[in-house]
Structure formats: structure tokens, C-alpha cells
PDB file of C-alpha atoms in Angstrom:
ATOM      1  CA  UNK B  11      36.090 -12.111 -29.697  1.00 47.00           C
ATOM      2  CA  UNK B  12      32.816 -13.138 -28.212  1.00 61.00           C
ATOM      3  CA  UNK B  13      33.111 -15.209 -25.056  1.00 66.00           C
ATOM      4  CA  UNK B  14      29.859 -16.198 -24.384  1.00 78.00           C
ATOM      5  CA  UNK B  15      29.992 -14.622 -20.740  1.00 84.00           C
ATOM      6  CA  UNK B  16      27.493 -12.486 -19.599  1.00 88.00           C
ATOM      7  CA  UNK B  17      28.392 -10.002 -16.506  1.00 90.00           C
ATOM      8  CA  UNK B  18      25.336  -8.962 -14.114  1.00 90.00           C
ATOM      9  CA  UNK B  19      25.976  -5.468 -12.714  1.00 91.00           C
ATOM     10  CA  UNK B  20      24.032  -4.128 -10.072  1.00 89.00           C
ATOM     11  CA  UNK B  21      23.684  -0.806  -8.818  1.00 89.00           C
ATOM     12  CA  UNK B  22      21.583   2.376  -7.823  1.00 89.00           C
ATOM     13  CA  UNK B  23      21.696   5.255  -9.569  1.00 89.00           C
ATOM     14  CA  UNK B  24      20.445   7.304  -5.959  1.00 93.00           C
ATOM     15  CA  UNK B  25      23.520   7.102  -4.153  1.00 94.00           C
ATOM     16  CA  UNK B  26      22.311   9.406  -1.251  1.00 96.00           C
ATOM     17  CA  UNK B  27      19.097   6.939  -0.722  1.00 94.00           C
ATOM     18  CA  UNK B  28      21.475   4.212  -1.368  1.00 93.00           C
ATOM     19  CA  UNK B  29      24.076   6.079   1.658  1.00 96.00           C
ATOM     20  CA  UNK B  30      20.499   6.598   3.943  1.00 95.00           C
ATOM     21  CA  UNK B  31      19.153   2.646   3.764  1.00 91.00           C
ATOM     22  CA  UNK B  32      22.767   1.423   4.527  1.00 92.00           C
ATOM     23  CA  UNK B  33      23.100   3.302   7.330  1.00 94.00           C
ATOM     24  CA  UNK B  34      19.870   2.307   8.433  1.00 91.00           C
ATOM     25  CA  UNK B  35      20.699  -1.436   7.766  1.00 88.00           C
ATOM     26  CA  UNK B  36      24.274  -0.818   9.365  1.00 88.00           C
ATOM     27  CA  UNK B  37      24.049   1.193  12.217  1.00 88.00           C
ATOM     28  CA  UNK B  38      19.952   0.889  13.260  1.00 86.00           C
ATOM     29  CA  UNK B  39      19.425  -2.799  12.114  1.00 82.00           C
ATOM     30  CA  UNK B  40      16.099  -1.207  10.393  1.00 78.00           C
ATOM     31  CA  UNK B  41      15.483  -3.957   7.304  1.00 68.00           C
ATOM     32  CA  UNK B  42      13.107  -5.433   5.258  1.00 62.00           C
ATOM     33  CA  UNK B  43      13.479  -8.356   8.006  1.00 63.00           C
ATOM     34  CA  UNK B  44      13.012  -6.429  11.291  1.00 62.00           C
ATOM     35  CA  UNK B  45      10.411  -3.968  10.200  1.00 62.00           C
ATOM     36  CA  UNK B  46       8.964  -3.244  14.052  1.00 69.00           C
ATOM     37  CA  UNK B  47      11.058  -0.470  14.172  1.00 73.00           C
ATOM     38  CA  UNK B  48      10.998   1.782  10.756  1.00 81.00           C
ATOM     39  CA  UNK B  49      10.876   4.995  12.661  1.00 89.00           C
ATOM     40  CA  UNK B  50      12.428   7.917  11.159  1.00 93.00           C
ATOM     41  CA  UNK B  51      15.976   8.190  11.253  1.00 94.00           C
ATOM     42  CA  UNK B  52      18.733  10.601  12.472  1.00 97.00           C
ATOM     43  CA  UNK B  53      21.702  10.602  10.258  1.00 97.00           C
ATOM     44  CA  UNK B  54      24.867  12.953  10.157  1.00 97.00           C
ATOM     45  CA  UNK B  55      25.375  14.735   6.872  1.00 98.00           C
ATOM     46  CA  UNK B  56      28.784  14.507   6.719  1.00 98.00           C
ATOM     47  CA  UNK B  57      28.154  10.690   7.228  1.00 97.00           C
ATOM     48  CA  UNK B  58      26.062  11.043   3.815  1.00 98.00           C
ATOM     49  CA  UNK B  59      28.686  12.916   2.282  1.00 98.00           C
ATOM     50  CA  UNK B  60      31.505  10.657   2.958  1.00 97.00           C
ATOM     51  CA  UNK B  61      29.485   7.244   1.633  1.00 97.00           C
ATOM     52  CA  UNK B  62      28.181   9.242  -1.752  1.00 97.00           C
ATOM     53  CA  UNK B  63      31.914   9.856  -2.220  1.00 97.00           C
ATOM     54  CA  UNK B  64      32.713   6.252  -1.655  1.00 96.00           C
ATOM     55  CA  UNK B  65      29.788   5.016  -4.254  1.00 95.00           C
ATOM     56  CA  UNK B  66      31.029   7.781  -7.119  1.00 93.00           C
ATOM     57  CA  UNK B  67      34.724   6.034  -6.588  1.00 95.00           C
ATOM     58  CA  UNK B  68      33.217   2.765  -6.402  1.00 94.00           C
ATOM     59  CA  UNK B  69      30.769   3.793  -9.874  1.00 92.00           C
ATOM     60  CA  UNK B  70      33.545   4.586 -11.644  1.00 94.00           C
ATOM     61  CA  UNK B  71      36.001   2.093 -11.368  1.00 94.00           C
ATOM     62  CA  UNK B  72      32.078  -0.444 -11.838  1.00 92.00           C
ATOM     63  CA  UNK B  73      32.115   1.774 -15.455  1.00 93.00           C
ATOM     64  CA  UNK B  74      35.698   0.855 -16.061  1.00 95.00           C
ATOM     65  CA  UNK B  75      35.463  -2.520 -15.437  1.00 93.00           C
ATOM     66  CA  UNK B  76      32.472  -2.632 -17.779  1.00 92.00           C
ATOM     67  CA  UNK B  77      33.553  -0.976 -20.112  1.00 93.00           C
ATOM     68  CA  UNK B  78      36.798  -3.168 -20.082  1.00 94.00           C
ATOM     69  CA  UNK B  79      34.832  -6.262 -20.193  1.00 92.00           C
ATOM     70  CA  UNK B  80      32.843  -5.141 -23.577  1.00 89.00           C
ATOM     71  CA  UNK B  81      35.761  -4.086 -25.278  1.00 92.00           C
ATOM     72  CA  UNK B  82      36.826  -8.060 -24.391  1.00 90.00           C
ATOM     73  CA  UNK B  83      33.944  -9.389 -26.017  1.00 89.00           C
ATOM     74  CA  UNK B  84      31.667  -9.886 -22.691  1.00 91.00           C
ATOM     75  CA  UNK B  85      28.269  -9.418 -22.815  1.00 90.00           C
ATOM     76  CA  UNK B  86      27.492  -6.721 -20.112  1.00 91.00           C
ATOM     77  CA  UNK B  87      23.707  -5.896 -18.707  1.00 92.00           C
ATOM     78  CA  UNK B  88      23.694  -3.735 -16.013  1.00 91.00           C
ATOM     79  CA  UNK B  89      20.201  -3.495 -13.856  1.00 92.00           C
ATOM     80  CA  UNK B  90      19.148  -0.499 -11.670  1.00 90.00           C
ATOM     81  CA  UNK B  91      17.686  -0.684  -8.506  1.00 87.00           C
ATOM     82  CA  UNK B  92      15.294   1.844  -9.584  1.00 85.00           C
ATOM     83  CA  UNK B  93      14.361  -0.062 -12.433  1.00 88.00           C
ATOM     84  CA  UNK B  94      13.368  -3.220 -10.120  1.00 84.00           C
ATOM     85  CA  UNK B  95      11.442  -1.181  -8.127  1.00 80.00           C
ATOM     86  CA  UNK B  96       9.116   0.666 -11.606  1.00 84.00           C
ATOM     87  CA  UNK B  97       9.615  -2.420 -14.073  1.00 86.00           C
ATOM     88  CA  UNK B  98      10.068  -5.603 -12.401  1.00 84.00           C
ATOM     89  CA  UNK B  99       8.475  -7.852 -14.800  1.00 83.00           C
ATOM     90  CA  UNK B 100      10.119  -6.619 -18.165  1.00 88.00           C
ATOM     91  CA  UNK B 101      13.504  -6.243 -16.501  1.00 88.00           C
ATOM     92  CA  UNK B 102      13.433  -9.660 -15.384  1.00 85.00           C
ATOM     93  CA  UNK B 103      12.230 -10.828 -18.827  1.00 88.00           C
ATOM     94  CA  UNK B 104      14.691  -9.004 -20.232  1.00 91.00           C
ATOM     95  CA  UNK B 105      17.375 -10.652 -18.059  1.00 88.00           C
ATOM     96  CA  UNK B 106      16.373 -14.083 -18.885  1.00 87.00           C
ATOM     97  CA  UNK B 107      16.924 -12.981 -22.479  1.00 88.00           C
ATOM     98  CA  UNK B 108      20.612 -11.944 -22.002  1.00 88.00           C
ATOM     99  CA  UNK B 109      21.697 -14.839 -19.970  1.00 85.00           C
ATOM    100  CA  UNK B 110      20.243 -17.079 -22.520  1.00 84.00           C
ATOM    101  CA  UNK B 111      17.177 -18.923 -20.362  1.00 83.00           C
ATOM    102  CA  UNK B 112      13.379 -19.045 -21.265  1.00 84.00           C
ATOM    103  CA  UNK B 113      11.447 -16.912 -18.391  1.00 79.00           C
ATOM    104  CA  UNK B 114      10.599 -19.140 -15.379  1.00 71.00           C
ATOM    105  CA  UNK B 115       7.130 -20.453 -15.204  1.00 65.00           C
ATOM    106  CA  UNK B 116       6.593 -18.233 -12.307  1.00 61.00           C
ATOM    107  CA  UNK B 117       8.378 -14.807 -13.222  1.00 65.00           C
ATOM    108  CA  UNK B 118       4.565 -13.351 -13.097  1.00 60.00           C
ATOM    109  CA  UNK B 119       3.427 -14.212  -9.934  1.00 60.00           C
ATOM    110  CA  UNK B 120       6.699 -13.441  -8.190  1.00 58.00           C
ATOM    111  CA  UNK B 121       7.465  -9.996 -10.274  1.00 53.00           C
ATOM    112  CA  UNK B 122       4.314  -8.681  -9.780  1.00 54.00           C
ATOM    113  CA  UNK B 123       4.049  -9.318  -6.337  1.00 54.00           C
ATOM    114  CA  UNK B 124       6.986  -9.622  -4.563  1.00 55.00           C
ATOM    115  CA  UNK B 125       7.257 -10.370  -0.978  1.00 55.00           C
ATOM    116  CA  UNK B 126       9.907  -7.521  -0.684  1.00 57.00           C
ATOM    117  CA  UNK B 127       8.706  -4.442   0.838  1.00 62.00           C
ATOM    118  CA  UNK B 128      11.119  -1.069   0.916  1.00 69.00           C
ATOM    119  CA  UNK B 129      11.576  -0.269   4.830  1.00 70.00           C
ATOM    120  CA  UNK B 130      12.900   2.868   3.564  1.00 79.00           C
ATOM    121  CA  UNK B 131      10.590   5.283   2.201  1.00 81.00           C
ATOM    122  CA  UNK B 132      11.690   7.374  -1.436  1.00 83.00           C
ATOM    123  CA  UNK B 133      10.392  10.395  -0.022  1.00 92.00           C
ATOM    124  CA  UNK B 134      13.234  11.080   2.414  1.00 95.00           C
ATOM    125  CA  UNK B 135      11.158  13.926   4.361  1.00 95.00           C
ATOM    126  CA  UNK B 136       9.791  10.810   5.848  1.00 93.00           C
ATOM    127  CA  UNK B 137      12.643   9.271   6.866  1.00 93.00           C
ATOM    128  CA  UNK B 138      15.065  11.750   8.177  1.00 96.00           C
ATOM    129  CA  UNK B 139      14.292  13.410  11.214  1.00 97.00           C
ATOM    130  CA  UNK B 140      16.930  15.771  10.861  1.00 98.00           C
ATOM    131  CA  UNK B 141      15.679  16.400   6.856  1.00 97.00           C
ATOM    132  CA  UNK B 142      16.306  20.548   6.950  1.00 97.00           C
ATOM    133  CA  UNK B 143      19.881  20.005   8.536  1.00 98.00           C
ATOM    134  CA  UNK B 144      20.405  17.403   5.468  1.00 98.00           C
ATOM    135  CA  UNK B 145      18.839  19.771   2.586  1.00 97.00           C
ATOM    136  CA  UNK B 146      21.203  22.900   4.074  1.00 98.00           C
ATOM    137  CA  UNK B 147      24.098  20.703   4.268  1.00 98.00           C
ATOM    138  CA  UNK B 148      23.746  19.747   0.477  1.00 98.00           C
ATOM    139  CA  UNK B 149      22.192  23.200  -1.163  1.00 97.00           C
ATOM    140  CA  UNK B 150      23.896  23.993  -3.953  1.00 97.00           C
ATOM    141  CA  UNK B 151      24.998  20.479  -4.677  1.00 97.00           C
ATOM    142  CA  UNK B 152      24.058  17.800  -7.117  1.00 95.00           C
ATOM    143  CA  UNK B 153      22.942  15.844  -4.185  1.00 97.00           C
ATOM    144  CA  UNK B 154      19.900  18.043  -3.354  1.00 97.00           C
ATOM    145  CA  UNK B 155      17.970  16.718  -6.757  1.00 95.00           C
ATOM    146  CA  UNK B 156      18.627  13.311  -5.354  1.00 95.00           C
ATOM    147  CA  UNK B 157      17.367  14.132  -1.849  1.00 96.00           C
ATOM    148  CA  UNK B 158      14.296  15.833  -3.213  1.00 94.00           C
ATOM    149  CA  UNK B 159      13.197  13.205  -5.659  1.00 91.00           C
ATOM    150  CA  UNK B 160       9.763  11.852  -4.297  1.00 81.00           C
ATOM    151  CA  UNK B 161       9.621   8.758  -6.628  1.00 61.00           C
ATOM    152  CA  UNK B 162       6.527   6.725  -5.154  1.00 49.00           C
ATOM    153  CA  UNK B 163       7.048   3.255  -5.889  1.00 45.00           C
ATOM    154  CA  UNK B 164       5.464   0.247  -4.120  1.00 40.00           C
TER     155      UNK B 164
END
């Protein structure tokens, strides 16, 4: 039975550079907001390792609940960080569309343009000082491809 309800789900399909800007947010304060200090950061691998765990647990039971809430009738969209940061003026068009709303006057100026600026870098050999130590620790994991990707997006 359709509802009429339309969930929102967030999320980042890079859970290692998801795991690196928390703990930069977290435990260096380095932000969007306090951006005199984006210096290159030192963080423990096993640190890494235990938040990608916590994101797969917390990805699954996000795909269950989705899931569930189609299978009720709900209208599910789910948007990508990644997809923000490439396409931010189609994905917000096509949000508008799902939630039912004509596109706000000022979608353009503000999606094309947006006052946000990443303080952490995609290219993670930028941001880690201890970068080597990181690639050993994950060599021969699925979590090298996501600490090699070098997707340059401003």
C-alpha cells in the first residue's frame, strides 16, 4: 500500500574517508568551520579499522531498514555523499522531484556554488602523515581501493 512517505537516506559509500574526516572532526576539531588548522593528520590504523567495521554494521542494518520500508509501500531515495560532491545540481533536482516540491528558485546559485568547502582532501596521501603505515596495514584488503581512490572533486 502506498503511504505517501518518502524516507531520505544519507550515506557515503567511502567508509575509510568517511572513518579519516570523523576522526579529524572528533579528535582534531579540523572542520569545514575551523579551517586554520587542516594540516595533515596522524591516525592509527587499527582506529580506521575498527570505525569501517562499525559503518559496514551500521550499512547493513541502513539496507534492511530500507529495504523494509519499500516492501511497506515507502518511497525510499537514498543520496551519496559522493554524489553531492560530482552532481549537486541534478541530485538536488532530483530530490525535489521525490519529495513532491517544485525546485527552489535558488537551487542554481546555491548548487553550483556552495559555500561548503571539503577540509579533507580525497587524495588521502595528502592527508595522512602516516599514509605508508595505513596502505601496509590494509594490503590485501578491500580497503586499499578505497584508500587509493584519488577522486578530485571541488
Amino acid at each position: 500500500a502506498e503511504t505517501g512517505a518518502v524516507i531520505v537516506c544519507f550515506q557515503r559509500l567511502n567508509t575509510l574517508k568517511r572513518a579519516v574526516s570523523n576522526y579529524r572532526m572528533t579528535e582534531e576539531r579540523k572542520s569545514q568551520f575551523r579551517r586554520k588548522d587542516l594540516s595533515p593528520s596522524r591516525i592509527p590504523p587499527e582506529y580506521l579499522k575498527s570505525q569501517i567495521e562499525r559503518y559496514e554494521v551500521y550499512n547493513a542494518q541502513r539496507r534492511c531498514l530500507m529495504e523494509m520500508a519499500a516492501r511497506a509501500g515507502v518511497d525510499v531515495m537514498e543520496i551519496r555523499y559522493e554524489d553531492i560532491q560530482t552532481r549537486p545540481h541534478t541530485l538536488f533536482l532530483e530530490f525535489f522531484d521525490k519529495v513532491g516540491l517544485p525546485p527552489d528558485e535558488c537551487l542554481e546559485e546555491h548548487s553550483q556554488s556552495s559555500r561548503f568547502k571539503k577540509s579533507t582532501g580525497d587524495d588521502l596521501r595528502e592527508v595522512l602523515i602516516n599514509y605508508d603505515e595505513i596502505h601496509s596495514y590494509f594490503t590485501g584488503t578491500p580497503v586499499l581501493a578505497m584508500l587509493e581512490e584519488r577522486r578530485s572533486v571541488q
